[in-house]
Short mmCIF file of C-alpha atoms and ligand atoms in Angstrom, two decimals:
data_model
loop_
_atom_site.label_atom_id
_atom_site.label_comp_id
_atom_site.label_asym_id
_atom_site.label_seq_id
_atom_site.Cartn_x
_atom_site.Cartn_y
_atom_site.Cartn_z
CA LEU W 1 82.58 119.17 124.32
CA ILE W 2 84.37 118.30 121.08
CA LYS W 3 82.86 117.66 117.68
CA LEU W 4 84.69 116.47 114.62
CA GLU W 5 82.92 116.87 111.18
CA ASP W 6 84.47 114.71 108.35
CA ILE W 7 88.16 115.47 109.17
CA HIS W 8 90.79 114.74 106.43
CA LYS W 9 94.41 115.22 107.11
CA ASP W 10 96.93 114.85 104.25
CA TYR W 11 100.76 115.00 104.46
CA MET W 12 102.83 115.81 101.29
CA LEU W 13 106.00 113.96 100.97
CA GLY W 14 107.61 115.38 97.84
CA LYS W 15 105.02 114.41 95.17
CA VAL W 16 103.42 111.65 97.26
CA LYS W 17 100.37 112.46 99.23
CA ILE W 18 99.88 110.46 102.49
CA GLN W 19 96.27 110.41 103.69
CA ALA W 20 96.69 110.08 107.36
CA LEU W 21 92.91 110.84 108.11
CA ARG W 22 90.29 110.14 105.36
CA GLY W 23 86.97 111.40 106.80
CA VAL W 24 86.60 111.14 110.57
CA SER W 25 83.47 112.33 112.32
CA LEU W 26 83.17 111.94 116.16
CA GLN W 27 81.53 113.57 119.08
CA ILE W 28 83.19 113.61 122.65
CA ASN W 29 81.13 114.46 125.57
CA THR W 30 82.16 116.20 128.88
CA GLY W 31 83.64 113.67 131.51
CA GLU W 32 84.04 110.87 129.02
CA MET W 33 87.09 108.57 129.16
CA LEU W 34 87.65 107.52 125.48
CA CYS W 35 90.44 105.63 123.73
CA PHE W 36 91.54 105.37 120.14
CA MET W 37 93.18 101.90 119.09
CA GLY W 38 94.55 100.66 115.93
CA SER W 39 97.71 99.52 114.23
CA SER W 40 100.96 101.54 114.12
CA GLY W 41 100.40 104.27 111.43
CA CYS W 42 96.60 104.13 111.36
CA GLY W 43 96.33 107.82 112.35
CA LYS W 44 95.82 107.97 116.13
CA SER W 45 98.45 110.56 116.89
CA THR W 46 97.34 112.85 113.94
CA LEU W 47 93.71 112.64 115.20
CA LEU W 48 94.79 113.50 118.72
CA ASN W 49 96.86 116.55 117.36
CA ILE W 50 93.88 117.77 115.42
CA ILE W 51 91.51 117.53 118.42
CA GLY W 52 93.95 119.50 120.54
CA GLY W 53 94.51 122.13 117.87
CA ILE W 54 98.17 121.23 117.61
CA ASP W 55 97.81 120.44 113.89
CA GLY W 56 95.24 121.80 111.44
CA ALA W 57 93.04 119.49 109.44
CA THR W 58 93.34 119.50 105.54
CA SER W 59 89.58 119.82 105.43
CA GLY W 60 86.53 119.33 107.88
CA LYS W 61 85.62 121.13 111.04
CA VAL W 62 86.75 120.91 114.60
CA TRP W 63 84.16 122.25 117.28
CA TYR W 64 85.04 123.00 120.90
CA LYS W 65 81.53 123.62 122.42
CA ASP W 66 80.30 126.26 120.08
CA GLN W 67 83.69 127.62 118.89
CA GLU W 68 85.23 126.43 115.56
CA LEU W 69 88.94 125.72 116.39
CA ASN W 70 90.03 126.22 112.78
CA ARG W 71 88.95 129.88 113.04
CA LEU W 72 91.25 130.80 115.90
CA ASN W 73 94.67 132.22 115.00
CA ASP W 74 97.80 130.69 116.47
CA LYS W 75 98.03 132.99 119.41
CA ARG W 76 94.46 132.45 120.55
CA LEU W 77 94.75 128.69 119.77
CA SER W 78 97.71 128.33 122.10
CA ARG W 79 96.03 130.35 124.87
CA TRP W 80 92.82 128.16 124.49
CA ARG W 81 95.06 125.08 124.82
CA ASN W 82 96.96 126.51 127.90
CA GLN W 83 93.56 127.22 129.67
CA HIS W 84 91.65 124.10 128.60
CA LEU W 85 93.90 121.26 127.56
CA GLY W 86 96.64 118.93 128.93
CA PHE W 87 98.68 117.13 126.31
CA ILE W 88 100.70 113.83 126.89
CA PHE W 89 102.83 113.55 123.69
CA GLN W 90 103.95 110.15 122.45
CA ASN W 91 107.60 111.09 122.70
CA PHE W 92 106.94 113.13 125.84
CA ASN W 93 108.41 116.53 124.46
CA LEU W 94 110.01 117.50 127.75
CA VAL W 95 112.42 120.49 127.71
CA PRO W 96 115.80 118.97 127.84
CA VAL W 97 117.48 121.79 129.87
CA LEU W 98 114.89 121.94 132.57
CA SER W 99 114.61 119.73 135.53
CA ALA W 100 111.49 117.44 136.11
CA TYR W 101 110.23 120.17 138.59
CA GLU W 102 110.69 123.02 136.06
CA ASN W 103 109.10 120.93 133.21
CA VAL W 104 105.93 120.32 135.22
CA GLU W 105 105.84 123.98 136.49
CA GLN W 106 106.03 125.35 132.92
CA PRO W 107 102.20 125.32 131.99
CA LEU W 108 101.53 127.03 135.43
CA LEU W 109 103.73 129.94 134.59
CA LEU W 110 101.48 130.94 131.97
CA GLY W 111 98.43 131.09 134.25
CA LYS W 112 97.72 133.24 137.30
CA PHE W 113 99.30 131.30 140.05
CA SER W 114 101.43 132.41 142.92
CA ARG W 115 104.86 131.16 143.56
CA ASN W 116 103.61 129.09 146.45
CA GLU W 117 100.68 127.71 144.64
CA ARG W 118 102.83 126.55 141.84
CA LYS W 119 105.26 124.84 144.16
CA GLU W 120 102.23 122.99 146.03
CA ARG W 121 100.73 121.85 142.79
CA VAL W 122 104.06 120.76 141.20
CA LEU W 123 105.23 118.70 144.14
CA ALA W 124 101.86 117.14 144.72
CA MET W 125 101.51 116.11 141.04
CA LEU W 126 105.15 114.69 140.99
CA GLU W 127 104.26 112.67 144.21
CA LEU W 128 101.08 111.35 142.67
CA VAL W 129 103.05 109.89 139.75
CA GLY W 130 105.75 108.50 141.98
CA MET W 131 108.59 110.82 140.98
CA SER W 132 109.16 112.75 144.26
CA GLU W 133 112.73 111.48 144.41
CA HIS W 134 113.65 112.75 141.02
CA ILE W 135 112.50 116.33 140.90
CA GLN W 136 115.93 117.85 140.22
CA HIS W 137 116.75 115.35 137.36
CA ARG W 138 116.87 116.65 133.80
CA PRO W 139 115.18 114.38 131.12
CA ASP W 140 118.50 112.87 130.08
CA GLN W 141 119.03 111.73 133.66
CA LEU W 142 115.84 109.81 133.79
CA SER W 143 114.62 106.40 132.55
CA GLY W 144 112.11 106.28 129.69
CA GLY W 145 109.19 105.51 132.05
CA GLN W 146 110.32 108.24 134.51
CA ARG W 147 110.34 110.73 131.60
CA GLN W 148 106.85 109.63 130.68
CA ARG W 149 105.61 110.25 134.20
CA VAL W 150 107.01 113.71 134.26
CA ALA W 151 105.18 114.33 130.94
CA ILE W 152 101.89 113.07 132.60
CA ALA W 153 102.39 115.27 135.64
CA ARG W 154 102.93 118.31 133.42
CA ALA W 155 99.55 117.58 131.66
CA LEU W 156 97.60 117.28 134.71
CA VAL W 157 99.04 120.01 136.87
CA THR W 158 96.90 122.81 135.53
CA GLN W 159 93.69 120.66 136.11
CA PRO W 160 92.65 121.05 132.55
CA GLU W 161 89.09 120.46 131.36
CA MET W 162 90.29 117.81 128.72
CA VAL W 163 93.54 115.66 128.74
CA LEU W 164 94.76 114.14 125.43
CA ALA W 165 97.06 111.33 126.27
CA ASP W 166 99.08 109.63 123.40
CA GLU W 167 100.03 106.14 124.52
CA PRO W 168 100.63 107.42 128.18
CA THR W 169 101.59 103.86 129.60
CA ALA W 170 103.89 102.69 126.64
CA SER W 171 107.04 103.03 128.66
CA LEU W 172 105.50 101.91 131.97
CA ASP W 173 105.48 98.51 133.65
CA SER W 174 102.00 97.28 134.39
CA THR W 175 102.12 98.31 138.10
CA THR W 176 103.27 101.81 137.35
CA GLY W 177 100.90 102.06 134.48
CA GLN W 178 97.95 101.10 136.77
CA GLN W 179 99.03 103.70 139.27
CA VAL W 180 98.83 106.41 136.51
CA LEU W 181 95.50 105.19 135.19
CA GLU W 182 93.98 105.01 138.69
CA LEU W 183 95.20 108.63 139.11
CA MET W 184 93.42 109.82 135.83
CA GLN W 185 90.27 107.95 136.82
CA LYS W 186 90.21 109.75 140.19
CA ILE W 187 90.72 113.01 138.38
CA ASN W 188 87.95 112.17 136.02
CA GLU W 189 85.58 111.34 138.85
CA THR W 190 86.44 114.36 141.12
CA LEU W 191 86.81 117.10 138.37
CA SER W 192 84.89 115.66 135.44
CA THR W 193 88.06 115.99 133.36
CA THR W 194 87.52 114.43 129.97
CA PHE W 195 90.29 112.03 128.80
CA VAL W 196 91.01 110.92 125.32
CA PHE W 197 93.64 108.30 124.94
CA SER W 198 95.39 106.58 122.11
CA THR W 199 96.83 103.31 123.15
CA HIS W 200 98.12 99.84 122.29
CA ASP W 201 97.83 98.73 126.04
CA TYR W 202 94.76 96.79 126.89
CA GLN W 203 95.01 97.75 130.46
CA VAL W 204 93.95 101.40 129.34
CA THR W 205 90.70 99.99 128.09
CA GLU W 206 89.75 98.87 131.70
CA TYR W 207 89.54 102.74 132.41
CA ALA W 208 88.53 104.16 129.06
CA LYS W 209 85.35 102.40 128.40
CA ARG W 210 84.59 103.71 125.02
CA ILE W 211 86.88 102.29 122.47
CA VAL W 212 87.08 103.95 118.94
CA ARG W 213 89.06 101.73 116.49
CA LEU W 214 90.93 103.43 113.71
CA SER W 215 92.20 101.74 110.52
CA ASP W 216 93.97 103.41 107.75
CA GLY W 217 92.61 106.89 108.62
CA LEU W 218 89.00 105.92 109.14
CA ILE W 219 86.94 104.92 112.23
CA GLU W 220 86.24 101.24 111.99
CA GLY W 221 83.57 100.94 114.52
CA VAL W 222 82.54 102.27 117.92
CA ALA W 223 82.56 99.76 120.79
CA LEU K 1 129.11 84.83 125.09
CA ILE K 2 128.79 87.52 127.77
CA LYS K 3 129.59 87.36 131.34
CA LEU K 4 128.99 90.16 133.94
CA GLU K 5 130.76 90.09 137.28
CA ASP K 6 129.37 92.12 140.15
CA ILE K 7 128.50 95.09 138.11
CA HIS K 8 127.86 98.39 139.88
CA LYS K 9 126.72 101.51 138.09
CA ASP K 10 126.41 104.80 139.93
CA TYR K 11 125.31 108.20 138.57
CA MET K 12 126.27 111.38 140.26
CA LEU K 13 123.61 114.11 140.31
CA GLY K 14 125.12 117.02 141.98
CA LYS K 15 126.02 115.68 145.57
CA VAL K 16 123.55 112.86 145.36
CA LYS K 17 124.67 109.32 144.11
CA ILE K 18 122.07 107.21 142.27
CA GLN K 19 122.93 103.61 142.46
CA ALA K 20 121.34 102.27 139.14
CA LEU K 21 122.96 98.84 139.31
CA ARG K 22 124.05 97.41 142.81
CA GLY K 23 126.02 94.15 142.07
CA VAL K 24 124.69 92.33 138.92
CA SER K 25 126.22 89.10 137.90
CA LEU K 26 124.92 87.20 134.87
CA GLN K 27 126.06 84.97 132.05
CA ILE K 28 124.40 84.98 128.55
CA ASN K 29 124.96 82.07 126.23
CA THR K 30 125.33 82.14 122.44
CA GLY K 31 121.90 81.75 120.73
CA GLU K 32 119.74 82.64 123.91
CA MET K 33 116.74 84.78 123.79
CA LEU K 34 116.65 86.37 127.28
CA CYS K 35 114.64 89.34 128.71
CA PHE K 36 115.04 91.73 131.48
CA MET K 37 111.73 92.81 133.29
CA GLY K 38 111.03 95.12 136.20
CA SER K 39 109.44 98.41 137.18
CA SER K 40 110.18 101.69 135.59
CA GLY K 41 113.58 102.94 136.94
CA CYS K 42 114.91 99.48 138.21
CA GLY K 43 117.98 99.67 135.84
CA LYS K 44 117.15 97.67 132.67
CA SER K 45 118.33 100.21 130.11
CA THR K 46 121.50 100.80 132.21
CA LEU K 47 122.29 97.19 132.23
CA LEU K 48 121.73 96.85 128.40
CA ASN K 49 124.00 99.83 127.89
CA ILE K 50 126.72 98.22 129.93
CA ILE K 51 126.38 94.80 128.14
CA GLY K 52 126.68 96.69 124.87
CA GLY K 53 129.79 98.59 125.91
CA ILE K 54 127.78 101.91 125.33
CA ASP K 55 128.26 102.93 128.97
CA GLY K 56 131.10 101.82 131.32
CA ALA K 57 130.37 100.20 134.75
CA THR K 58 131.47 101.97 137.94
CA SER K 59 132.93 98.71 139.08
CA GLY K 60 132.78 95.06 138.10
CA LYS K 61 133.75 93.26 134.82
CA VAL K 62 132.07 92.76 131.51
CA TRP K 63 133.53 89.77 129.39
CA TYR K 64 132.74 89.18 125.80
CA LYS K 65 134.06 85.66 125.04
CA ASP K 66 137.42 85.97 126.63
CA GLN K 67 137.84 89.61 126.10
CA GLU K 68 137.28 92.08 128.88
CA LEU K 69 135.24 94.92 127.47
CA ASN K 70 136.39 97.58 130.02
CA ARG K 71 139.89 97.25 128.66
CA LEU K 72 139.07 98.47 125.16
CA ASN K 73 139.49 102.04 124.30
CA ASP K 74 136.59 103.91 122.80
CA LYS K 75 137.77 103.41 119.26
CA ARG K 76 138.14 99.65 119.58
CA LEU K 77 134.90 99.48 121.50
CA SER K 78 132.87 101.20 118.74
CA ARG K 79 134.48 98.90 116.13
CA TRP K 80 133.62 95.79 118.32
CA ARG K 81 130.05 97.10 118.52
CA ASN K 82 129.78 97.66 114.74
CA GLN K 83 131.02 94.27 114.03
CA HIS K 84 129.17 92.22 116.48
CA LEU K 85 126.22 94.16 117.94
CA GLY K 86 122.83 95.41 117.06
CA PHE K 87 121.32 97.88 119.41
CA ILE K 88 117.61 99.07 119.52
CA PHE K 89 117.44 102.16 121.86
CA GLN K 90 114.39 102.89 123.90
CA ASN K 91 113.92 106.19 122.29
CA PHE K 92 115.11 104.72 118.83
CA ASN K 93 117.99 107.37 118.38
CA LEU K 94 117.36 107.61 114.71
CA VAL K 95 119.32 110.42 112.67
CA PRO K 96 116.56 113.03 112.11
CA VAL K 97 118.04 114.35 108.81
CA LEU K 98 118.30 111.00 107.26
CA SER K 99 115.53 108.97 105.56
CA ALA K 100 114.34 105.63 106.75
CA TYR K 101 116.51 103.98 104.13
CA GLU K 102 119.59 106.00 105.02
CA ASN K 103 119.14 105.36 108.78
CA VAL K 104 119.01 101.61 108.11
CA GLU K 105 121.99 101.73 105.69
CA GLN K 106 124.19 103.48 108.18
CA PRO K 107 125.84 100.54 110.04
CA LEU K 108 126.49 98.86 106.73
CA LEU K 109 128.55 101.97 105.54
CA LEU K 110 131.05 101.13 108.24
CA GLY K 111 131.53 97.54 106.87
CA LYS K 112 132.77 96.01 103.75
CA PHE K 113 129.64 95.93 101.64
CA SER K 114 129.17 96.95 97.97
CA ARG K 115 126.51 99.50 97.03
CA ASN K 116 124.26 96.72 95.50
CA GLU K 117 124.60 94.50 98.64
CA ARG K 118 123.75 97.46 100.88
CA LYS K 119 120.67 98.20 98.86
CA GLU K 120 119.49 94.57 98.90
CA ARG K 121 119.91 94.18 102.59
CA VAL K 122 118.23 97.61 103.52
CA LEU K 123 115.18 97.01 101.26
CA ALA K 124 114.86 93.43 102.44
CA MET K 125 114.98 94.31 106.13
CA LEU K 126 112.51 97.37 105.69
CA GLU K 127 110.14 95.06 103.90
CA LEU K 128 110.39 92.44 106.69
CA VAL K 129 109.39 95.19 109.42
CA GLY K 130 106.46 96.28 107.09
CA MET K 131 108.02 99.61 106.18
CA SER K 132 108.54 99.29 102.40
CA GLU K 133 106.14 102.18 101.77
CA HIS K 134 108.06 104.75 103.94
CA ILE K 135 111.67 104.33 102.94
CA GLN K 136 112.05 107.93 101.88
CA HIS K 137 110.41 109.24 105.15
CA ARG K 138 112.52 111.13 107.72
CA PRO K 139 111.82 110.21 111.40
CA ASP K 140 109.64 113.28 111.91
CA GLN K 141 107.40 112.18 109.06
CA LEU K 142 106.84 108.77 110.72
CA SER K 143 104.47 107.63 113.47
CA GLY K 144 106.01 106.48 116.78
CA GLY K 145 105.71 102.77 115.94
CA GLN K 146 106.99 103.36 112.42
CA ARG K 147 110.21 105.01 113.87
CA GLN K 148 110.53 102.08 116.20
CA ARG K 149 110.48 99.63 113.32
CA VAL K 150 113.04 101.48 111.30
CA ALA K 151 115.27 101.25 114.45
CA ILE K 152 114.68 97.54 114.62
CA ALA K 153 115.56 97.17 110.89
CA ARG K 154 118.77 99.12 111.44
CA ALA K 155 119.81 96.86 114.23
CA LEU K 156 119.27 93.68 112.30
CA VAL K 157 120.66 94.80 108.86
CA THR K 158 124.31 93.91 109.70
CA GLN K 159 123.24 90.42 110.87
CA PRO K 160 124.97 90.84 114.12
CA GLU K 161 126.05 88.12 116.45
CA MET K 162 124.00 89.69 119.33
CA VAL K 163 121.12 92.14 119.44
CA LEU K 164 120.24 94.23 122.56
CA ALA K 165 116.67 95.47 122.27
CA ASP K 166 115.23 98.02 124.77
CA GLU K 167 111.55 97.67 124.92
CA PRO K 168 111.33 96.88 121.08
CA THR K 169 107.57 96.60 121.11
CA ALA K 170 106.68 99.57 123.38
CA SER K 171 105.22 101.68 120.54
CA LEU K 172 103.69 98.83 118.57
CA ASP K 173 100.11 97.30 118.49
CA SER K 174 100.07 93.60 119.33
CA THR K 175 99.89 92.46 115.63
CA THR K 176 102.91 94.55 114.48
CA GLY K 177 104.72 93.65 117.69
CA GLN K 178 104.20 89.92 117.11
CA GLN K 179 105.35 90.31 113.43
CA VAL K 180 108.58 91.87 114.75
CA LEU K 181 108.98 89.19 117.42
CA GLU K 182 108.50 86.35 114.82
CA LEU K 183 111.14 87.94 112.66
CA MET K 184 113.56 88.03 115.52
CA GLN K 185 112.84 84.34 116.48
CA LYS K 186 113.45 83.34 112.86
CA ILE K 187 116.92 85.21 112.89
CA ASN K 188 117.69 83.52 116.06
CA GLU K 189 116.84 80.02 114.67
CA THR K 190 118.69 80.55 111.37
CA LEU K 191 121.71 82.62 112.34
CA SER K 192 122.01 81.69 116.12
CA THR K 193 121.79 85.38 116.79
CA THR K 194 121.60 86.06 120.61
CA PHE K 195 118.83 88.35 121.75
CA VAL K 196 118.70 90.38 124.96
CA PHE K 197 115.48 92.29 125.51
CA SER K 198 114.24 94.64 128.04
CA THR K 199 110.49 94.81 128.19
CA HIS K 200 107.11 95.63 130.03
CA ASP K 201 105.25 93.66 127.26
CA TYR K 202 104.30 90.14 128.27
CA GLN K 203 104.03 89.23 124.52
CA VAL K 204 107.96 89.47 124.40
CA THR K 205 108.13 86.58 127.01
CA GLU K 206 106.45 84.20 124.61
CA TYR K 207 109.61 84.42 122.56
CA ALA K 208 112.22 85.12 125.13
CA LYS K 209 111.93 82.20 127.30
CA ARG K 210 114.45 83.03 130.05
CA ILE K 211 113.25 86.06 132.15
CA VAL K 212 115.71 88.00 134.48
CA ARG K 213 113.78 90.15 136.92
CA LEU K 214 115.51 93.30 138.11
CA SER K 215 114.40 95.36 141.21
CA ASP K 216 116.19 98.45 142.36
CA GLY K 217 119.49 97.72 140.54
CA LEU K 218 119.53 93.99 141.58
CA ILE K 219 118.61 90.70 139.99
CA GLU K 220 115.57 89.45 141.81
CA GLY K 221 115.35 85.94 140.50
CA VAL K 222 115.86 83.92 137.46
CA ALA K 223 112.91 82.19 135.96
N1 ATP U 1 122.28 109.89 133.15
C1 ATP U 1 121.62 109.60 134.40
N2 ATP U 1 121.93 110.50 135.42
C2 ATP U 1 121.37 110.22 136.61
N3 ATP U 1 120.54 109.23 136.89
C3 ATP U 1 120.30 108.34 135.92
C4 ATP U 1 120.83 108.49 134.51
N4 ATP U 1 120.26 107.54 133.69
C5 ATP U 1 119.64 106.78 134.55
N5 ATP U 1 119.59 107.25 135.77
C6 ATP U 1 118.83 106.75 136.90
O1 ATP U 1 119.08 105.29 137.10
C7 ATP U 1 118.03 104.52 137.36
C8 ATP U 1 117.73 103.40 136.22
O2 ATP U 1 117.53 103.97 135.06
P1 ATP U 1 117.18 102.90 133.73
O3 ATP U 1 116.90 103.83 132.59
O4 ATP U 1 118.12 101.90 133.71
O5 ATP U 1 115.82 102.31 134.11
P2 ATP U 1 114.77 101.43 133.39
O6 ATP U 1 114.59 100.13 134.18
O7 ATP U 1 115.36 101.25 131.97
O8 ATP U 1 113.41 102.16 133.42
P3 ATP U 1 112.27 102.36 132.30
O9 ATP U 1 111.47 101.02 132.34
O10 ATP U 1 111.52 103.46 132.88
O11 ATP U 1 112.94 102.63 131.01
C9 ATP U 1 116.72 105.55 137.28
O12 ATP U 1 116.44 105.81 138.62
C10 ATP U 1 117.12 106.74 136.66
O13 ATP U 1 116.69 107.96 137.32
N1 ATP U 2 104.87 114.84 109.42
C1 ATP U 2 104.45 113.81 108.60
N2 ATP U 2 104.83 113.83 107.27
C2 ATP U 2 104.30 112.74 106.52
N3 ATP U 2 103.64 111.82 106.94
C3 ATP U 2 103.32 111.70 108.25
C4 ATP U 2 103.77 112.73 109.04
N4 ATP U 2 103.28 112.49 110.34
C5 ATP U 2 102.57 111.22 110.19
N5 ATP U 2 102.64 110.85 108.96
C6 ATP U 2 102.04 109.57 108.27
O1 ATP U 2 100.77 109.55 108.72
C7 ATP U 2 100.24 108.20 109.15
C8 ATP U 2 99.60 108.36 110.48
O2 ATP U 2 100.55 108.71 111.51
P1 ATP U 2 100.18 108.69 112.98
O3 ATP U 2 101.50 109.19 113.76
O4 ATP U 2 98.96 109.45 113.26
O5 ATP U 2 99.98 107.17 113.27
P2 ATP U 2 99.63 106.42 114.68
O6 ATP U 2 98.43 105.79 114.60
O7 ATP U 2 99.79 107.39 115.83
O8 ATP U 2 100.86 105.33 114.79
P3 ATP U 2 101.68 104.74 116.03
O9 ATP U 2 100.78 103.66 116.72
O10 ATP U 2 102.86 104.09 115.26
O11 ATP U 2 102.09 105.85 116.95
C9 ATP U 2 101.47 107.32 109.12
O12 ATP U 2 101.50 106.55 107.98
C10 ATP U 2 102.67 108.35 109.06
O13 ATP U 2 103.75 107.85 108.12
MG1 MG U 3 101.19 107.60 117.58
MG1 MG U 4 114.52 102.04 130.19
#
């Protein structure tokens, strides 16, 4: 589904160059549940952003099926993301002025869903992440873990082909975390959705069987 | 050091009343390392904000030594916080336009430190949390765990009497998390600093021996 060839990502900070990724090659197959692990600052979020076309690589190629992502212009890239991808950001990235309901509905507004279909999907997904009692809350009226669950619901509501989840359980207690992982596993089994996680939480590795360890911008080993 | 008497905290959401805390009484002694645990949405952050005078309770009293916090006006409350408290927020709350160095220096600017003293303390604290190579970075140029470590350094740099840490290891891998907890334990042993954590991470409970479980805005039991 996804193939990365020798990906490098540099950030310039004044005159200093930060090499966030220093040559990552990887293949991800349809229906896999895979997770990246590694210390804080090793490049997990950077790698997820490049797989999802949110950030461009400094060098190297990103293939989605037989399409090279780097060749798409911004407009086609964001349409590709809306049609194929669900993204759960490390800091959730919810729209502050919209309610939980409106935040989850947002990606559906770009697709071809009727108002009733949207309502059905949004309410069902908020129920599945345990947030039915908070649909009118805005992000600043929610706890950290509640915001994270709204971000998860938003990524899953379009039933995307692939979900990129950056530390999806970081703000959740282990029971709520397990509830969310069970939901993702079920979606993976019924819809063959591909999941790529980044995590520090060992509970995630009970669901994402393939672990890719990153260290200082390089893949350490594949378990 | 801190005494809470029958604390209630309600949030109004339109016509709906959310009871975040429903009668919490608690005493915290000088030099303790204590942590709140409980599911997402049970009231941990709300309780920490009330202990730290960041939020007011709807009813009930908060005592710091023999001073009732609710009686202080905003100006005296924020001066009390700057002189006695270090706060690590769940979403870090770093100032986006300032570098890591400037963010950590901020609380010292309100105190009586010379420029050299400030520089010494800021660099020492950033070194202790493993962030010496990122002092010029702004928050949007840092990884999630790197931002969290800058927030931790900022809370400790004034050597406060009490540190309130809301999920301080949520974005850290276990090695980096342990490094930070070791640092806090050392500060607790050398300076008798009181630490109050909220966490979902069992590693924290190896350091914060007293666990107070919250459930739906009430204390469940004291371990
Ligand atoms: N500003 C607000 N307005 C309305 N409701 C709020 C507000 N802040 C918090 N709440 C509600 O109060 C309850 C407790 O929130 P709190 O942030 O204290 O939970 P928490 O235990 O810290 O959860 P988490 O582990 O997810 O961070 C939640 O149900 C939340 O929706
Ligand atoms: N916009 C940026 N500008 C400069 N440097 C950056 C930028 N974004 C990330 N970096 C640097 O690139 C490196 C990798 O960052 P990344 O966010 O991918 O790490 P991570 O593995 O996700 O860490 P964490 O577990 O803390 O979230 C870090 O050292 C970080 O400082
Ligand atoms: Mg990250
Ligand atoms: Mg919280």
